[in-house]
Amino acid sequence: MKLVALFTLLLSTACFAKPDVIAVSENGFIVENKVHIAAPADEVWRALITDIDKWWPKSHSWWGEEGQFTLQANAGGCFCEVAGNRSAQHMQVVFVDPLKLLRMTGGLGPLQGMGVFGSLDWVFESVSSGTQITLTYRVQGFTPDGFSKLAPVVAEVQGLQLQGLANYLAND
């Protein structure tokens, strides 16, 4: 029943994140997701920064429903998760131009333990009917299995994360 409700919710939203693998090599990959949100950039920015715990999929966290997410939108800030006395820095904020660009570095999820480096850009573009967000993740490093199988999975997961923000704003 929950799966049907989730599928209905996803179908009822006008915006869907579109995952794309831009490039893949032995040393890394670039993935991109885009979504249109029928809200002004200031609302989308606020939701990204202050409400991240309300929309980031708990299925993509270290501690599920126990984990609480925060995002400090300043250079050196932390995209962190805390669950009791456990904590994780998912990424570090390295560049902030409010309503235009938020850049974070680090390895999300299993990439963290692989020791690869990633740069994640949230680019905001005001369009006549709201805001377009382009989420680009550039990852480099080494893994014995290469990145050809991993890149599409990362693109899909980031699509789910971006869609979480879009769905939150559609229901806000």
JSON list of C-alpha atoms in Angstrom, two decimals:
[
{"chain": "A", "resi": 1, "resn": "MET", "atom": "CA", "xyz": [0.00, 0.00, 0.00]},
{"chain": "A", "resi": 2, "resn": "LYS", "atom": "CA", "xyz": [2.86, 2.41, 0.84]},
{"chain": "A", "resi": 3, "resn": "LEU", "atom": "CA", "xyz": [4.45, 1.72, -2.54]},
{"chain": "A", "resi": 4, "resn": "VAL", "atom": "CA", "xyz": [1.20, 2.58, -4.34]},
{"chain": "A", "resi": 5, "resn": "ALA", "atom": "CA", "xyz": [0.91, 5.81, -2.32]},
{"chain": "A", "resi": 6, "resn": "LEU", "atom": "CA", "xyz": [4.50, 6.77, -3.13]},
{"chain": "A", "resi": 7, "resn": "PHE", "atom": "CA", "xyz": [4.02, 6.01, -6.82]},
{"chain": "A", "resi": 8, "resn": "THR", "atom": "CA", "xyz": [0.81, 8.10, -6.84]},
{"chain": "A", "resi": 9, "resn": "LEU", "atom": "CA", "xyz": [2.62, 10.97, -5.13]},
{"chain": "A", "resi": 10, "resn": "LEU", "atom": "CA", "xyz": [5.43, 10.86, -7.67]},
{"chain": "A", "resi": 11, "resn": "LEU", "atom": "CA", "xyz": [2.99, 10.81, -10.56]},
{"chain": "A", "resi": 12, "resn": "SER", "atom": "CA", "xyz": [1.02, 13.71, -9.12]},
{"chain": "A", "resi": 13, "resn": "THR", "atom": "CA", "xyz": [4.00, 16.06, -9.13]},
{"chain": "A", "resi": 14, "resn": "ALA", "atom": "CA", "xyz": [4.64, 17.97, -12.32]},
{"chain": "A", "resi": 15, "resn": "CYS", "atom": "CA", "xyz": [8.39, 17.87, -11.94]},
{"chain": "A", "resi": 16, "resn": "PHE", "atom": "CA", "xyz": [10.64, 14.85, -12.19]},
{"chain": "A", "resi": 17, "resn": "ALA", "atom": "CA", "xyz": [14.39, 14.86, -11.71]},
{"chain": "A", "resi": 18, "resn": "LYS", "atom": "CA", "xyz": [16.07, 13.66, -14.88]},
{"chain": "A", "resi": 19, "resn": "PRO", "atom": "CA", "xyz": [19.26, 11.67, -14.15]},
{"chain": "A", "resi": 20, "resn": "ASP", "atom": "CA", "xyz": [22.05, 11.70, -16.70]},
{"chain": "A", "resi": 21, "resn": "VAL", "atom": "CA", "xyz": [25.55, 10.25, -16.74]},
{"chain": "A", "resi": 22, "resn": "ILE", "atom": "CA", "xyz": [27.59, 12.95, -18.48]},
{"chain": "A", "resi": 23, "resn": "ALA", "atom": "CA", "xyz": [30.95, 11.15, -18.48]},
{"chain": "A", "resi": 24, "resn": "VAL", "atom": "CA", "xyz": [32.60, 8.03, -17.06]},
{"chain": "A", "resi": 25, "resn": "SER", "atom": "CA", "xyz": [36.24, 6.95, -17.04]},
{"chain": "A", "resi": 26, "resn": "GLU", "atom": "CA", "xyz": [38.50, 4.67, -15.02]},
{"chain": "A", "resi": 27, "resn": "ASN", "atom": "CA", "xyz": [39.24, 7.64, -12.76]},
{"chain": "A", "resi": 28, "resn": "GLY", "atom": "CA", "xyz": [35.80, 9.09, -12.13]},
{"chain": "A", "resi": 29, "resn": "PHE", "atom": "CA", "xyz": [32.48, 10.26, -13.46]},
{"chain": "A", "resi": 30, "resn": "ILE", "atom": "CA", "xyz": [30.13, 13.21, -13.82]},
{"chain": "A", "resi": 31, "resn": "VAL", "atom": "CA", "xyz": [26.39, 12.86, -13.24]},
{"chain": "A", "resi": 32, "resn": "GLU", "atom": "CA", "xyz": [23.69, 15.47, -13.57]},
{"chain": "A", "resi": 33, "resn": "ASN", "atom": "CA", "xyz": [20.07, 15.84, -12.54]},
{"chain": "A", "resi": 34, "resn": "LYS", "atom": "CA", "xyz": [17.71, 18.65, -13.41]},
{"chain": "A", "resi": 35, "resn": "VAL", "atom": "CA", "xyz": [14.31, 19.50, -12.03]},
{"chain": "A", "resi": 36, "resn": "HIS", "atom": "CA", "xyz": [11.86, 22.35, -12.48]},
{"chain": "A", "resi": 37, "resn": "ILE", "atom": "CA", "xyz": [10.14, 23.55, -9.33]},
{"chain": "A", "resi": 38, "resn": "ALA", "atom": "CA", "xyz": [7.11, 25.85, -9.50]},
{"chain": "A", "resi": 39, "resn": "ALA", "atom": "CA", "xyz": [8.42, 28.10, -6.72]},
{"chain": "A", "resi": 40, "resn": "PRO", "atom": "CA", "xyz": [10.66, 31.16, -6.66]},
{"chain": "A", "resi": 41, "resn": "ALA", "atom": "CA", "xyz": [14.39, 30.67, -6.07]},
{"chain": "A", "resi": 42, "resn": "ASP", "atom": "CA", "xyz": [14.27, 32.15, -2.55]},
{"chain": "A", "resi": 43, "resn": "GLU", "atom": "CA", "xyz": [11.71, 29.51, -1.44]},
{"chain": "A", "resi": 44, "resn": "VAL", "atom": "CA", "xyz": [13.71, 26.72, -3.05]},
{"chain": "A", "resi": 45, "resn": "TRP", "atom": "CA", "xyz": [16.94, 27.98, -1.47]},
{"chain": "A", "resi": 46, "resn": "ARG", "atom": "CA", "xyz": [15.31, 28.20, 1.97]},
{"chain": "A", "resi": 47, "resn": "ALA", "atom": "CA", "xyz": [13.99, 24.65, 1.65]},
{"chain": "A", "resi": 48, "resn": "LEU", "atom": "CA", "xyz": [17.40, 23.36, 0.57]},
{"chain": "A", "resi": 49, "resn": "ILE", "atom": "CA", "xyz": [19.22, 25.04, 3.44]},
{"chain": "A", "resi": 50, "resn": "THR", "atom": "CA", "xyz": [16.83, 25.16, 6.40]},
{"chain": "A", "resi": 51, "resn": "ASP", "atom": "CA", "xyz": [14.46, 22.26, 5.70]},
{"chain": "A", "resi": 52, "resn": "ILE", "atom": "CA", "xyz": [16.88, 19.60, 4.45]},
{"chain": "A", "resi": 53, "resn": "ASP", "atom": "CA", "xyz": [15.88, 17.22, 7.23]},
{"chain": "A", "resi": 54, "resn": "LYS", "atom": "CA", "xyz": [12.25, 17.39, 6.07]},
{"chain": "A", "resi": 55, "resn": "TRP", "atom": "CA", "xyz": [12.87, 16.32, 2.47]},
{"chain": "A", "resi": 56, "resn": "TRP", "atom": "CA", "xyz": [16.17, 14.42, 2.21]},
{"chain": "A", "resi": 57, "resn": "PRO", "atom": "CA", "xyz": [15.20, 10.75, 1.81]},
{"chain": "A", "resi": 58, "resn": "LYS", "atom": "CA", "xyz": [15.89, 8.98, 5.11]},
{"chain": "A", "resi": 59, "resn": "SER", "atom": "CA", "xyz": [16.53, 5.83, 3.10]},
{"chain": "A", "resi": 60, "resn": "HIS", "atom": "CA", "xyz": [19.72, 7.59, 1.94]},
{"chain": "A", "resi": 61, "resn": "SER", "atom": "CA", "xyz": [21.18, 8.34, 5.32]},
{"chain": "A", "resi": 62, "resn": "TRP", "atom": "CA", "xyz": [23.47, 6.51, 7.72]},
{"chain": "A", "resi": 63, "resn": "TRP", "atom": "CA", "xyz": [20.82, 6.01, 10.42]},
{"chain": "A", "resi": 64, "resn": "GLY", "atom": "CA", "xyz": [17.45, 6.11, 8.66]},
{"chain": "A", "resi": 65, "resn": "GLU", "atom": "CA", "xyz": [14.64, 7.83, 10.55]},
{"chain": "A", "resi": 66, "resn": "GLU", "atom": "CA", "xyz": [16.95, 8.41, 13.53]},
{"chain": "A", "resi": 67, "resn": "GLY", "atom": "CA", "xyz": [19.26, 10.65, 11.53]},
{"chain": "A", "resi": 68, "resn": "GLN", "atom": "CA", "xyz": [18.72, 14.40, 11.56]},
{"chain": "A", "resi": 69, "resn": "PHE", "atom": "CA", "xyz": [20.23, 16.43, 8.72]},
{"chain": "A", "resi": 70, "resn": "THR", "atom": "CA", "xyz": [21.59, 19.97, 8.88]},
{"chain": "A", "resi": 71, "resn": "LEU", "atom": "CA", "xyz": [23.22, 22.15, 6.25]},
{"chain": "A", "resi": 72, "resn": "GLN", "atom": "CA", "xyz": [25.28, 25.21, 7.18]},
{"chain": "A", "resi": 73, "resn": "ALA", "atom": "CA", "xyz": [25.31, 27.47, 4.12]},
{"chain": "A", "resi": 74, "resn": "ASN", "atom": "CA", "xyz": [28.69, 29.13, 4.60]},
{"chain": "A", "resi": 75, "resn": "ALA", "atom": "CA", "xyz": [32.20, 28.25, 3.44]},
{"chain": "A", "resi": 76, "resn": "GLY", "atom": "CA", "xyz": [33.46, 25.55, 5.79]},
{"chain": "A", "resi": 77, "resn": "GLY", "atom": "CA", "xyz": [29.91, 24.64, 6.76]},
{"chain": "A", "resi": 78, "resn": "CYS", "atom": "CA", "xyz": [28.77, 21.10, 7.25]},
{"chain": "A", "resi": 79, "resn": "PHE", "atom": "CA", "xyz": [26.15, 18.99, 5.54]},
{"chain": "A", "resi": 80, "resn": "CYS", "atom": "CA", "xyz": [25.87, 16.69, 8.53]},
{"chain": "A", "resi": 81, "resn": "GLU", "atom": "CA", "xyz": [23.72, 13.97, 10.02]},
{"chain": "A", "resi": 82, "resn": "VAL", "atom": "CA", "xyz": [23.38, 13.30, 13.74]},
{"chain": "A", "resi": 83, "resn": "ALA", "atom": "CA", "xyz": [21.67, 10.40, 15.51]},
{"chain": "A", "resi": 84, "resn": "GLY", "atom": "CA", "xyz": [22.20, 10.52, 19.26]},
{"chain": "A", "resi": 85, "resn": "ASN", "atom": "CA", "xyz": [25.95, 10.41, 19.85]},
{"chain": "A", "resi": 86, "resn": "ARG", "atom": "CA", "xyz": [26.66, 9.24, 16.27]},
{"chain": "A", "resi": 87, "resn": "SER", "atom": "CA", "xyz": [27.46, 11.78, 13.56]},
{"chain": "A", "resi": 88, "resn": "ALA", "atom": "CA", "xyz": [28.60, 11.99, 9.97]},
{"chain": "A", "resi": 89, "resn": "GLN", "atom": "CA", "xyz": [29.83, 14.80, 7.78]},
{"chain": "A", "resi": 90, "resn": "HIS", "atom": "CA", "xyz": [28.35, 13.95, 4.40]},
{"chain": "A", "resi": 91, "resn": "MET", "atom": "CA", "xyz": [29.96, 16.92, 2.67]},
{"chain": "A", "resi": 92, "resn": "GLN", "atom": "CA", "xyz": [31.64, 20.25, 3.41]},
{"chain": "A", "resi": 93, "resn": "VAL", "atom": "CA", "xyz": [30.33, 23.51, 1.97]},
{"chain": "A", "resi": 94, "resn": "VAL", "atom": "CA", "xyz": [33.06, 25.27, -0.03]},
{"chain": "A", "resi": 95, "resn": "PHE", "atom": "CA", "xyz": [31.18, 27.94, -2.04]},
{"chain": "A", "resi": 96, "resn": "VAL", "atom": "CA", "xyz": [27.97, 29.85, -1.44]},
{"chain": "A", "resi": 97, "resn": "ASP", "atom": "CA", "xyz": [26.33, 32.39, -3.74]},
{"chain": "A", "resi": 98, "resn": "PRO", "atom": "CA", "xyz": [22.78, 32.51, -2.34]},
{"chain": "A", "resi": 99, "resn": "LEU", "atom": "CA", "xyz": [19.97, 31.78, -4.82]},
{"chain": "A", "resi": 100, "resn": "LYS", "atom": "CA", "xyz": [22.58, 30.93, -7.49]},
{"chain": "A", "resi": 101, "resn": "LEU", "atom": "CA", "xyz": [25.09, 28.25, -6.43]},
{"chain": "A", "resi": 102, "resn": "LEU", "atom": "CA", "xyz": [25.86, 26.02, -3.48]},
{"chain": "A", "resi": 103, "resn": "ARG", "atom": "CA", "xyz": [28.97, 23.84, -3.84]},
{"chain": "A", "resi": 104, "resn": "MET", "atom": "CA", "xyz": [29.92, 21.04, -1.47]},
{"chain": "A", "resi": 105, "resn": "THR", "atom": "CA", "xyz": [32.79, 18.57, -1.55]},
{"chain": "A", "resi": 106, "resn": "GLY", "atom": "CA", "xyz": [33.09, 15.03, -0.28]},
{"chain": "A", "resi": 107, "resn": "GLY", "atom": "CA", "xyz": [31.91, 11.52, -0.94]},
{"chain": "A", "resi": 108, "resn": "LEU", "atom": "CA", "xyz": [28.23, 10.82, -0.40]},
{"chain": "A", "resi": 109, "resn": "GLY", "atom": "CA", "xyz": [27.16, 7.49, 1.02]},
{"chain": "A", "resi": 110, "resn": "PRO", "atom": "CA", "xyz": [29.47, 4.61, 0.15]},
{"chain": "A", "resi": 111, "resn": "LEU", "atom": "CA", "xyz": [31.73, 6.97, -1.83]},
{"chain": "A", "resi": 112, "resn": "GLN", "atom": "CA", "xyz": [32.92, 8.35, 1.52]},
{"chain": "A", "resi": 113, "resn": "GLY", "atom": "CA", "xyz": [34.41, 5.02, 2.53]},
{"chain": "A", "resi": 114, "resn": "MET", "atom": "CA", "xyz": [35.94, 4.51, -0.91]},
{"chain": "A", "resi": 115, "resn": "GLY", "atom": "CA", "xyz": [38.16, 7.54, -0.42]},
{"chain": "A", "resi": 116, "resn": "VAL", "atom": "CA", "xyz": [37.10, 9.23, -3.64]},
{"chain": "A", "resi": 117, "resn": "PHE", "atom": "CA", "xyz": [36.67, 12.99, -3.96]},
{"chain": "A", "resi": 118, "resn": "GLY", "atom": "CA", "xyz": [33.50, 14.62, -5.19]},
{"chain": "A", "resi": 119, "resn": "SER", "atom": "CA", "xyz": [32.31, 18.14, -5.93]},
{"chain": "A", "resi": 120, "resn": "LEU", "atom": "CA", "xyz": [28.53, 18.66, -5.85]},
{"chain": "A", "resi": 121, "resn": "ASP", "atom": "CA", "xyz": [27.00, 21.80, -7.39]},
{"chain": "A", "resi": 122, "resn": "TRP", "atom": "CA", "xyz": [23.43, 22.95, -6.76]},
{"chain": "A", "resi": 123, "resn": "VAL", "atom": "CA", "xyz": [22.81, 25.56, -9.50]},
{"chain": "A", "resi": 124, "resn": "PHE", "atom": "CA", "xyz": [19.66, 27.67, -9.32]},
{"chain": "A", "resi": 125, "resn": "GLU", "atom": "CA", "xyz": [18.17, 29.30, -12.42]},
{"chain": "A", "resi": 126, "resn": "SER", "atom": "CA", "xyz": [15.10, 31.49, -12.19]},
{"chain": "A", "resi": 127, "resn": "VAL", "atom": "CA", "xyz": [12.71, 30.73, -15.02]},
{"chain": "A", "resi": 128, "resn": "SER", "atom": "CA", "xyz": [9.33, 32.27, -15.81]},
{"chain": "A", "resi": 129, "resn": "SER", "atom": "CA", "xyz": [7.40, 29.52, -14.06]},
{"chain": "A", "resi": 130, "resn": "GLY", "atom": "CA", "xyz": [9.67, 28.97, -11.05]},
{"chain": "A", "resi": 131, "resn": "THR", "atom": "CA", "xyz": [13.17, 27.64, -10.53]},
{"chain": "A", "resi": 132, "resn": "GLN", "atom": "CA", "xyz": [15.27, 25.09, -12.37]},
{"chain": "A", "resi": 133, "resn": "ILE", "atom": "CA", "xyz": [17.86, 23.29, -10.29]},
{"chain": "A", "resi": 134, "resn": "THR", "atom": "CA", "xyz": [20.77, 21.53, -11.91]},
{"chain": "A", "resi": 135, "resn": "LEU", "atom": "CA", "xyz": [22.57, 19.15, -9.57]},
{"chain": "A", "resi": 136, "resn": "THR", "atom": "CA", "xyz": [25.99, 18.11, -10.90]},
{"chain": "A", "resi": 137, "resn": "TYR", "atom": "CA", "xyz": [28.31, 15.71, -9.08]},
{"chain": "A", "resi": 138, "resn": "ARG", "atom": "CA", "xyz": [31.89, 15.32, -10.29]},
{"chain": "A", "resi": 139, "resn": "VAL", "atom": "CA", "xyz": [33.69, 12.36, -8.69]},
{"chain": "A", "resi": 140, "resn": "GLN", "atom": "CA", "xyz": [37.30, 11.31, -9.09]},
{"chain": "A", "resi": 141, "resn": "GLY", "atom": "CA", "xyz": [39.51, 8.67, -7.56]},
{"chain": "A", "resi": 142, "resn": "PHE", "atom": "CA", "xyz": [40.17, 4.98, -7.86]},
{"chain": "A", "resi": 143, "resn": "THR", "atom": "CA", "xyz": [38.14, 1.85, -7.34]},
{"chain": "A", "resi": 144, "resn": "PRO", "atom": "CA", "xyz": [39.24, -1.58, -8.56]},
{"chain": "A", "resi": 145, "resn": "ASP", "atom": "CA", "xyz": [35.87, -2.17, -10.23]},
{"chain": "A", "resi": 146, "resn": "GLY", "atom": "CA", "xyz": [35.88, 1.15, -12.08]},
{"chain": "A", "resi": 147, "resn": "PHE", "atom": "CA", "xyz": [33.01, 3.62, -12.20]},
{"chain": "A", "resi": 148, "resn": "SER", "atom": "CA", "xyz": [30.92, 2.41, -15.15]},
{"chain": "A", "resi": 149, "resn": "LYS", "atom": "CA", "xyz": [28.42, 0.51, -12.96]},
{"chain": "A", "resi": 150, "resn": "LEU", "atom": "CA", "xyz": [28.51, 2.99, -10.09]},
{"chain": "A", "resi": 151, "resn": "ALA", "atom": "CA", "xyz": [27.88, 6.23, -12.03]},
{"chain": "A", "resi": 152, "resn": "PRO", "atom": "CA", "xyz": [24.30, 5.37, -13.16]},
{"chain": "A", "resi": 153, "resn": "VAL", "atom": "CA", "xyz": [23.38, 4.30, -9.62]},
{"chain": "A", "resi": 154, "resn": "VAL", "atom": "CA", "xyz": [24.70, 7.59, -8.20]},
{"chain": "A", "resi": 155, "resn": "ALA", "atom": "CA", "xyz": [22.77, 9.52, -10.87]},
{"chain": "A", "resi": 156, "resn": "GLU", "atom": "CA", "xyz": [19.54, 7.71, -9.95]},
{"chain": "A", "resi": 157, "resn": "VAL", "atom": "CA", "xyz": [20.03, 8.20, -6.20]},
{"chain": "A", "resi": 158, "resn": "GLN", "atom": "CA", "xyz": [20.77, 11.88, -6.65]},
{"chain": "A", "resi": 159, "resn": "GLY", "atom": "CA", "xyz": [17.65, 12.10, -8.78]},
{"chain": "A", "resi": 160, "resn": "LEU", "atom": "CA", "xyz": [15.67, 10.73, -5.83]},
{"chain": "A", "resi": 161, "resn": "GLN", "atom": "CA", "xyz": [17.27, 13.27, -3.51]},
{"chain": "A", "resi": 162, "resn": "LEU", "atom": "CA", "xyz": [16.53, 16.18, -5.84]},
{"chain": "A", "resi": 163, "resn": "GLN", "atom": "CA", "xyz": [13.01, 14.87, -6.36]},
{"chain": "A", "resi": 164, "resn": "GLY", "atom": "CA", "xyz": [12.60, 14.85, -2.58]},
{"chain": "A", "resi": 165, "resn": "LEU", "atom": "CA", "xyz": [13.18, 18.61, -2.56]},
{"chain": "A", "resi": 166, "resn": "ALA", "atom": "CA", "xyz": [10.78, 19.11, -5.46]},
{"chain": "A", "resi": 167, "resn": "ASN", "atom": "CA", "xyz": [8.07, 17.01, -3.80]},
{"chain": "A", "resi": 168, "resn": "TYR", "atom": "CA", "xyz": [8.52, 18.83, -0.49]},
{"chain": "A", "resi": 169, "resn": "LEU", "atom": "CA", "xyz": [7.99, 22.20, -2.16]},
{"chain": "A", "resi": 170, "resn": "ALA", "atom": "CA", "xyz": [5.03, 20.92, -4.19]},
{"chain": "A", "resi": 171, "resn": "ASN", "atom": "CA", "xyz": [3.33, 19.87, -0.94]},
{"chain": "A", "resi": 172, "resn": "ASP", "atom": "CA", "xyz": [4.49, 22.82, 1.17]}
]
